[in-house]
CSV table of C-alpha atoms in Angstrom, one decimal:
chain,number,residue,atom,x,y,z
A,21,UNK,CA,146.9,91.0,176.7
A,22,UNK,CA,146.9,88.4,174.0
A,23,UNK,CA,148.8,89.4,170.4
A,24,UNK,CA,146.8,89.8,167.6
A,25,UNK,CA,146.8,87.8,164.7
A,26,UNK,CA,148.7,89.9,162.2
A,27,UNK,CA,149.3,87.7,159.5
A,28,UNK,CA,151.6,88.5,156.6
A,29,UNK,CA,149.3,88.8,153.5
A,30,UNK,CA,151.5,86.1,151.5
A,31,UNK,CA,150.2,83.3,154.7
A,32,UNK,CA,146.9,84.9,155.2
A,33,UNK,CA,143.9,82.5,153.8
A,34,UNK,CA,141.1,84.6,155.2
A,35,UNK,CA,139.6,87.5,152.7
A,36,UNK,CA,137.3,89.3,154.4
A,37,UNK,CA,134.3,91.8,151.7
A,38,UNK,CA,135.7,91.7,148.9
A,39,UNK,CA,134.3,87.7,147.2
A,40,UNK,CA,132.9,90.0,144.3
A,41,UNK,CA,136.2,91.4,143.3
A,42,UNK,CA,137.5,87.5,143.3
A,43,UNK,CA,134.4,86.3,141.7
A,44,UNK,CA,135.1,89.0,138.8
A,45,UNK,CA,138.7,88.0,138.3
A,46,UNK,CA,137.9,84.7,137.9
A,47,UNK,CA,134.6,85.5,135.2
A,48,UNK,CA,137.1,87.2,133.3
A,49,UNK,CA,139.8,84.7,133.7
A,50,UNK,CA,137.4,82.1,132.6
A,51,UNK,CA,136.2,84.2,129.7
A,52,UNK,CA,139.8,85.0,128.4
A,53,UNK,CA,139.4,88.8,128.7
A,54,UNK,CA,141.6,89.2,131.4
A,55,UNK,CA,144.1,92.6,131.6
A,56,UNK,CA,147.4,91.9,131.9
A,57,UNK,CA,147.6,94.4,134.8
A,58,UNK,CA,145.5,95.3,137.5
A,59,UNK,CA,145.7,98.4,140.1
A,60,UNK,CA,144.4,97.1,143.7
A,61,UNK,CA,143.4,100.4,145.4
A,62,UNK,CA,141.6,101.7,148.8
A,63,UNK,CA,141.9,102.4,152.2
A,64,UNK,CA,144.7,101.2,154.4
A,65,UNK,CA,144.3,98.0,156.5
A,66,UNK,CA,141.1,96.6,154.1
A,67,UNK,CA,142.9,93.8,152.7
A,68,UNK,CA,144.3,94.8,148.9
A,69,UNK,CA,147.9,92.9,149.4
A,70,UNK,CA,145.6,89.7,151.1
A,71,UNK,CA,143.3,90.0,147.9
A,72,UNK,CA,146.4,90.2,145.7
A,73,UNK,CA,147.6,86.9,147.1
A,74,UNK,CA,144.3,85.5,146.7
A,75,UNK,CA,144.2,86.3,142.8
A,76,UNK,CA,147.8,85.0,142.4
A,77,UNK,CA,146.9,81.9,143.8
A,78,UNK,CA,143.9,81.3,141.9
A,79,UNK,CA,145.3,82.4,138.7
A,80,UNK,CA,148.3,79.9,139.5
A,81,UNK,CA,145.7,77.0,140.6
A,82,UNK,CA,146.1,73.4,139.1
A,83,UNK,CA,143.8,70.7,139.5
A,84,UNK,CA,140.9,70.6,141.9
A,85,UNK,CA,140.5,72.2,145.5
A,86,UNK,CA,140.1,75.4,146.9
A,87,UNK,CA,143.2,77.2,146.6
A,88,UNK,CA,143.0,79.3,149.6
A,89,UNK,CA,143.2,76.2,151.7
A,90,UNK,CA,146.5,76.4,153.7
A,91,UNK,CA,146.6,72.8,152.7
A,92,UNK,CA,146.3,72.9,149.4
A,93,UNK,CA,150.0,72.6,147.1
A,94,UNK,CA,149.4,75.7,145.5
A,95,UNK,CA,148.9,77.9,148.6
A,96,UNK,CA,151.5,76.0,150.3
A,97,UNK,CA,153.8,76.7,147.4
A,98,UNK,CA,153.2,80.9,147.6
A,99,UNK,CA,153.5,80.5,151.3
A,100,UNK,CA,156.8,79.3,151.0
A,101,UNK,CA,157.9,81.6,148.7
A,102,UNK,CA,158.6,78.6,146.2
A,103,UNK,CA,155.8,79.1,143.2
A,104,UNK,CA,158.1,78.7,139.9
A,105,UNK,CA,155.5,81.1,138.2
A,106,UNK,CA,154.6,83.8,141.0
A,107,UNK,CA,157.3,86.7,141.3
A,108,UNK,CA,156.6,89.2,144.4
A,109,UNK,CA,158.8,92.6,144.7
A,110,UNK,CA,159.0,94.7,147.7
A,111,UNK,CA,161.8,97.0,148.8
A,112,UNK,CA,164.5,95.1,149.4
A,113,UNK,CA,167.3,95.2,151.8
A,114,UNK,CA,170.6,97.4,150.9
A,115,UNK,CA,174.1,96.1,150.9
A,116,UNK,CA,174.5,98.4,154.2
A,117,UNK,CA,171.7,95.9,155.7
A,118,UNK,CA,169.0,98.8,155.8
A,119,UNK,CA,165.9,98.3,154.1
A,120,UNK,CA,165.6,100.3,150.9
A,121,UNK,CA,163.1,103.2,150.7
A,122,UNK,CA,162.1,102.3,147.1
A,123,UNK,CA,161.8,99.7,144.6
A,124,UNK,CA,165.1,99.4,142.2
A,125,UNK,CA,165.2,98.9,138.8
A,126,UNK,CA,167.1,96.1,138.6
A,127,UNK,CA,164.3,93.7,140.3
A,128,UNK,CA,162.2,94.9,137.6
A,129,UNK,CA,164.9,94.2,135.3
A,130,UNK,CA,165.5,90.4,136.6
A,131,UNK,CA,161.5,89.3,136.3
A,132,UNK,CA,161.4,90.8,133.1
A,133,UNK,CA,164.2,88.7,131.8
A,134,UNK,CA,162.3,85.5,133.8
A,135,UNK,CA,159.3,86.2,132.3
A,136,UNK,CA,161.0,85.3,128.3
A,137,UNK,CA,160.2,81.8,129.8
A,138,UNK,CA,156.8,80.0,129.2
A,139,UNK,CA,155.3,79.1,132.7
A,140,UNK,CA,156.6,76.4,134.7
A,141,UNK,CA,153.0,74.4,135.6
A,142,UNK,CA,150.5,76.8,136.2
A,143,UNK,CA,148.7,78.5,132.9
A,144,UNK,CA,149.2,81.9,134.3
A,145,UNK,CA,152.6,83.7,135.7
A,146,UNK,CA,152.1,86.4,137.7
A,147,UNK,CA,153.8,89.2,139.1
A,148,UNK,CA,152.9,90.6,142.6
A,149,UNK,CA,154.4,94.3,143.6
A,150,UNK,CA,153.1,95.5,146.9
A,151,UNK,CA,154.0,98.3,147.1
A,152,UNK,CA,153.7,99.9,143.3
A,153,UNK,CA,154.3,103.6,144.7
A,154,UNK,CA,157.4,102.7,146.4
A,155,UNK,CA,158.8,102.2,142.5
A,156,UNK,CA,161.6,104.7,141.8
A,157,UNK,CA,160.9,106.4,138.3
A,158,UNK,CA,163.6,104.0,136.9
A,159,UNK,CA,161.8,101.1,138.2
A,160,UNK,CA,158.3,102.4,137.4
A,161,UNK,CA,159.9,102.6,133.5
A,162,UNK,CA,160.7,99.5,133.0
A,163,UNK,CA,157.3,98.3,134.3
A,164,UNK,CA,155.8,100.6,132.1
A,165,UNK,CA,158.0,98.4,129.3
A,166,UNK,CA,156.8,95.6,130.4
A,167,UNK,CA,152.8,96.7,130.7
A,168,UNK,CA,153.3,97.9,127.3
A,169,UNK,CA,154.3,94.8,125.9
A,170,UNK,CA,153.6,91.9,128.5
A,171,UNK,CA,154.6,88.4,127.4
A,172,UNK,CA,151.8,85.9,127.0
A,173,UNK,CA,149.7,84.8,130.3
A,174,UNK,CA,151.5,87.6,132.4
A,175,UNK,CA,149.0,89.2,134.9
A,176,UNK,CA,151.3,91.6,136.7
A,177,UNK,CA,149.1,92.8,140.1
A,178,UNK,CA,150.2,96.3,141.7
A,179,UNK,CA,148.9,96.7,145.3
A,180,UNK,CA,148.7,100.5,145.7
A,181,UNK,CA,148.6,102.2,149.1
A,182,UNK,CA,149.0,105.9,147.0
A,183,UNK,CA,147.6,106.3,143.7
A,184,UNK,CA,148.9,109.6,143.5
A,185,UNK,CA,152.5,108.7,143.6
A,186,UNK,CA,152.6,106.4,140.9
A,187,UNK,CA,153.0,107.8,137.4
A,188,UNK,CA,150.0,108.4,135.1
A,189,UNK,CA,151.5,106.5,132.0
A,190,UNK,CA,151.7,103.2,134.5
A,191,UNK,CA,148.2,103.7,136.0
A,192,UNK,CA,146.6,103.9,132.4
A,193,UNK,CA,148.1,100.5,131.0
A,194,UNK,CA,146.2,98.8,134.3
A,195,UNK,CA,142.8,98.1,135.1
A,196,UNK,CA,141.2,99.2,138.8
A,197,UNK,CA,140.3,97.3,141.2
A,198,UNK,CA,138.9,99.9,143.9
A,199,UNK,CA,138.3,97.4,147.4
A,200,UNK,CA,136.2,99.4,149.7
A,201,UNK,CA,136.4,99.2,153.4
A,202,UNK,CA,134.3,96.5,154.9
A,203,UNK,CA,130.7,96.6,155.7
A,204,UNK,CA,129.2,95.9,158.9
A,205,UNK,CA,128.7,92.2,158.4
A,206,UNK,CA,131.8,91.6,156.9
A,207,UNK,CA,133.7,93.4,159.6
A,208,UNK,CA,131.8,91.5,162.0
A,209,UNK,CA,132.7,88.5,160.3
A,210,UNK,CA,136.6,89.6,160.5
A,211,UNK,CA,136.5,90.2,164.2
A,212,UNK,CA,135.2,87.2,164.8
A,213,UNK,CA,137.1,85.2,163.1
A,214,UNK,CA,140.8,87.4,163.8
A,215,UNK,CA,140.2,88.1,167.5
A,216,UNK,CA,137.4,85.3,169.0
A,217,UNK,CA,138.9,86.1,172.5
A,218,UNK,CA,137.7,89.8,172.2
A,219,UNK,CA,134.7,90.7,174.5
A,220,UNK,CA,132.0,92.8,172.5
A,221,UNK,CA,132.1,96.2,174.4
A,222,UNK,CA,135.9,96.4,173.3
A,223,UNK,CA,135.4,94.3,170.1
A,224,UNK,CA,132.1,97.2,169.4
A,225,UNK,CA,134.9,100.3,170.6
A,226,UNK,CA,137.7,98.8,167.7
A,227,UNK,CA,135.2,98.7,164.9
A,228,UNK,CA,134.1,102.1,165.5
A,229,UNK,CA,137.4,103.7,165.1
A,230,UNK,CA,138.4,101.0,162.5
A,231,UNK,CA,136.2,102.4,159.4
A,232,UNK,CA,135.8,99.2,157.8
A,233,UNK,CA,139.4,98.5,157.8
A,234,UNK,CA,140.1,94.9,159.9
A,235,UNK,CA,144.0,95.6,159.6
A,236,UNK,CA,143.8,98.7,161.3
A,237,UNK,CA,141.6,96.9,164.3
A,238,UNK,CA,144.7,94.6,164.5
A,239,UNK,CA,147.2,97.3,164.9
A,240,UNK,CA,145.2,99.0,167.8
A,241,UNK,CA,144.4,95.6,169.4
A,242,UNK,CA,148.0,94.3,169.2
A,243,UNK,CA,149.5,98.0,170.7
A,244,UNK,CA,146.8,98.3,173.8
A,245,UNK,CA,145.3,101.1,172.2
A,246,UNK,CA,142.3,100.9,174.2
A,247,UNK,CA,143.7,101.0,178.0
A,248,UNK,CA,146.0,103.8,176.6
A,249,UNK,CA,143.4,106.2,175.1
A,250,UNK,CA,141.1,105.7,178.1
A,251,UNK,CA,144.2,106.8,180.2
A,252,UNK,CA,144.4,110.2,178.0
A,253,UNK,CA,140.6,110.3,178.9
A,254,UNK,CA,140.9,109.9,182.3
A,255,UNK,CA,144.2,112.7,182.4
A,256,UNK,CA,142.0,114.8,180.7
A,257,UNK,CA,140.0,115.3,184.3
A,258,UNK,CA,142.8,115.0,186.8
A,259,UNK,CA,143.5,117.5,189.4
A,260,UNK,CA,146.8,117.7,189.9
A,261,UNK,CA,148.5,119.5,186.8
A,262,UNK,CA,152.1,118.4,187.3
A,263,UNK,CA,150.9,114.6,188.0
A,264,UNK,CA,148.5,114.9,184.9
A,265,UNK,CA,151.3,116.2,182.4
A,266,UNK,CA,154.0,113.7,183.5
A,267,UNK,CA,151.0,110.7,183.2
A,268,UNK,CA,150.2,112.0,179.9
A,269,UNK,CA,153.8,112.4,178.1
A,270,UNK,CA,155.0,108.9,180.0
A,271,UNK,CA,152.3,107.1,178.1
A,272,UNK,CA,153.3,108.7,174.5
A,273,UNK,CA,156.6,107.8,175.5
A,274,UNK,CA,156.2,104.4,176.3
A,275,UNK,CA,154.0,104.1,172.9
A,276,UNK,CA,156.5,105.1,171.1
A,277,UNK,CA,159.6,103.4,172.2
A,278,UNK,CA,157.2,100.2,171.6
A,279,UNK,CA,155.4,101.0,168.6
A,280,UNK,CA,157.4,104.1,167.0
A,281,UNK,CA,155.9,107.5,166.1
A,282,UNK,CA,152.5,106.5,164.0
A,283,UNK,CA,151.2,103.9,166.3
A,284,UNK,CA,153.1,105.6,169.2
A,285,UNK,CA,150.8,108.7,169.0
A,286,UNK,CA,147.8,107.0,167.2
A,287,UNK,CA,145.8,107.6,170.6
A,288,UNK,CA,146.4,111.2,170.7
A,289,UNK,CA,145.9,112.1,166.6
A,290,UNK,CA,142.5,109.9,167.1
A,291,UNK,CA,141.4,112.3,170.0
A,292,UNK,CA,142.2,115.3,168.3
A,293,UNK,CA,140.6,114.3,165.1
A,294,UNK,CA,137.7,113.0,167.3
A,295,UNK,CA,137.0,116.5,168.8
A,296,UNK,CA,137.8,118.0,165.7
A,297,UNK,CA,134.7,115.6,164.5
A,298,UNK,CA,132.6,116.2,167.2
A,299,UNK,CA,132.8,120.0,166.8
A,300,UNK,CA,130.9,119.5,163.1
A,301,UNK,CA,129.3,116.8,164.2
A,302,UNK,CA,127.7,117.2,167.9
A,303,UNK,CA,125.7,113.7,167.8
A,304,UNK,CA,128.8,111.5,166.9
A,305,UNK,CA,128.6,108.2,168.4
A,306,UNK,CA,131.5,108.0,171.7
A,307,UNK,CA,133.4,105.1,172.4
A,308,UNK,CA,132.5,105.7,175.8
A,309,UNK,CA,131.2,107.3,179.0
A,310,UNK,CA,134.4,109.3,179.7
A,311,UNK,CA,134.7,110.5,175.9
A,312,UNK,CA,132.2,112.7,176.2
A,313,UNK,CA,133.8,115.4,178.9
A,314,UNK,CA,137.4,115.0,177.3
A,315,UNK,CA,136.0,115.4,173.6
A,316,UNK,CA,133.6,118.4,174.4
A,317,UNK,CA,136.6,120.5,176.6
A,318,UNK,CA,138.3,120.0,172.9
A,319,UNK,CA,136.1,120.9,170.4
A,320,UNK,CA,135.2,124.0,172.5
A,321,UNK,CA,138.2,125.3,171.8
A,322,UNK,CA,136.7,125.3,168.1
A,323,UNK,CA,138.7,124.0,164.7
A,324,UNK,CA,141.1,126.1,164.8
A,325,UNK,CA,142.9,125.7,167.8
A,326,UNK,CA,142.2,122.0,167.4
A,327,UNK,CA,143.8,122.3,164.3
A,328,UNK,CA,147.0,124.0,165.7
A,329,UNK,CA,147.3,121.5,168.5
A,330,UNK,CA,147.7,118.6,165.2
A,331,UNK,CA,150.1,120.4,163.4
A,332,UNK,CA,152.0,121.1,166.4
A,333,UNK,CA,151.8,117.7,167.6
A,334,UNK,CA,153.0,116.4,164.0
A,335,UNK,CA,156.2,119.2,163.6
A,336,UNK,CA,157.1,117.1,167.0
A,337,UNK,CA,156.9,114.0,165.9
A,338,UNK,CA,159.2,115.1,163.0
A,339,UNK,CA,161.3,116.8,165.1
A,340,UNK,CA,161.8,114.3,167.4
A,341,UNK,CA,162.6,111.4,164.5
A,342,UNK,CA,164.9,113.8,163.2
A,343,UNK,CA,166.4,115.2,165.7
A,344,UNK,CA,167.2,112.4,168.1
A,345,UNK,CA,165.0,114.7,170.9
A,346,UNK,CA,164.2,113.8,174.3
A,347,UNK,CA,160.8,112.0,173.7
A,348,UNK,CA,159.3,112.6,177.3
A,349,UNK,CA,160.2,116.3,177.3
A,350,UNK,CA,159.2,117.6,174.0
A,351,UNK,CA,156.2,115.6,175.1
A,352,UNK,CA,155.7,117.6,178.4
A,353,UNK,CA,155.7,120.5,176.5
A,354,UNK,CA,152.7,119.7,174.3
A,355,UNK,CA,150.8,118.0,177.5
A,356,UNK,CA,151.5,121.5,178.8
A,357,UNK,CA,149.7,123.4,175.7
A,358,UNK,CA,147.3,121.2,174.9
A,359,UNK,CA,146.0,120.0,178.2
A,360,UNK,CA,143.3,122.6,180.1
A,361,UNK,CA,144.4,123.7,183.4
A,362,UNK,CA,142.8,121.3,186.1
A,363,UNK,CA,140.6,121.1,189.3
A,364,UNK,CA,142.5,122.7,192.4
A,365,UNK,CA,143.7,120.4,194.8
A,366,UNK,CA,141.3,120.1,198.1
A,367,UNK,CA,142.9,121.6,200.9
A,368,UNK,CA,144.0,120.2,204.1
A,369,UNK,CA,142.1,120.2,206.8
């Protein structure tokens, strides 16, 4: 299997459905009625840090050429981390050499004091955070300072994966750019372009599950999702019960030694929510052939129990991170209660 494409947003020159929300930066740029900060919201894997790289670089862009253009100084620049007047914060790593679970307020502190300068060659400076809710509430204060009273030509861009988390006060100095997951054309467009190797059955199966969200089709493509969630199909109508349940938990096993918990179990959370689906919605589209019997032996069991069977699955997961559990037995014991009771072995003779 060939490894996806997944390119860090700061390298990434491809922008998939969202030209409009470019096209209106750069109208406003143009007409001097920019906002000094901007909110990019939406669904997961649709593109909001890549757009937020775009902006930067077209707010930072010098001279002629496209900007997006690997080739070009100013992309190659922001590539390299090396743009005098673009400042990105992420969590950063500790002094114990973990990564930090939140943004600190002293890297809001230190671009703040940068920013007393003019710009260095570009007319703009901007400031990238990605991501916003991942500010501690010191942190998200001294943004707030600085939204409050931004030095000239600062356009501070906050790429937002929960709105929720981040503090009302903050999200009212900004304006919203809401990206919506990708149309068909556009995501065909994506594919195309991300995974050209990709046969169309397969390529047809990813963008059903990926809801307008190319990053997500990555993820699933880059950890085999496929070949493993047809194997949970398949298990679903195998004889033996003790082959069936060691099959099953050795592949969510496996998933998540290689992938860890959320992409580990992403096959099984999409099959319960598919049957879950199906149970409201009997003329859902399948994936394929050999959805159809595991799906319908689910949602049979009706919303409840399928609802159970999440929850339970999800208390494992936690339990397990948490924990340090054996992996393959705690998952025998959900193969065990969420698996029906299969076909009797043929006898001899």
């Amino acid at each position: 299997m060939s490894e996806s494409p997944l390119i860090e947003p700061r390298l990434n020159p491809h922008l998939f459905g969202h030209a409009a929300a470019l096209a209106a930066i750069q109208d406003l740029d143009a007409r001097r009625r920019l906002a000094h900060g901007w909110m990019l919201t939406g669904a997961p894997g649709i593109g909001k840090a890549t757009a937020a790289y775009h902006i930067a670089r077209l707010l930072l862009a010098i001279g002629g050429g496209d900007v997006q253009d690997p080739a070009h100084p100013v992309f190659r620049m922001v590539a390299a981390n090396a743009h005098p007047d673009l400042k990105v914060i992420t969590r950063e790593t500790a002094k114990s050499g973990r990564l930090r679970t939140e943004i600190v307020v002293d890297q809001i502190r230190e671009v703040g004091a940068s920013f007393r300068t003019t710009a260095a060659i570009a007319r703009h400076r901007v400031l990238l955070i990605d991501a916003a809710d991942e500010l501690n509430t010191e942190a998200a204060n001294a943004l707030l300072k600085l939204l409050e009273e931004p030095p000239p030509d600062v356009v501070i861009l906050l790429v937002v994966q929960r709105p929720g988390r981040l503090p009302r006060t903050l999200a009212s100095r900004c304006a919203i750019m809401r990206l919506k997951p990708l149309d068909a054309p556009a995501m065909a467009e994506a594919l195309a372009t991300l995974l050209p190797g990709l046969n169309d059955e397969d390529l047809a199966r990813l963008s059903l599950l990926a809801e307008g969200s190319p990053g997500r089709v990555l993820r699933l493509h880059a950890t085999g999702w496929l070949a493993d969630y047809q194997a949970l199909l398949q298990i679903f109508g195998a004889s033996s019960d003790s082959d069936r349940l060691f099959a099953f938990a050795e592949i969510l096993q496996r998933r998540v030694q290689a992938h860890g918990l959320e992409q580990g179990l992403d096959p099984l959370t999409t099959l319960l929510r598919r049957a879950a689906t199906l149970h409201a919605t009997p003329d859902m589209p399948l994936l394929s052939p050999e959805e159809a019997p595991a799906l319908s032996t689910l949602a049979a069991r009706g919303l409840d129990p399928l609802l159970a069977s999440w929850d339970s699955l999800r208390i494992q997961a936690l339990r397990i991170e948490a924990l340090n559990l054996d992996a393959l037995q705690s998952f025998l014991l959900l193969a065990d209660a969420l698996l029906p009771p299969g076909r009797p072995l043929p006898q001899a003779g």
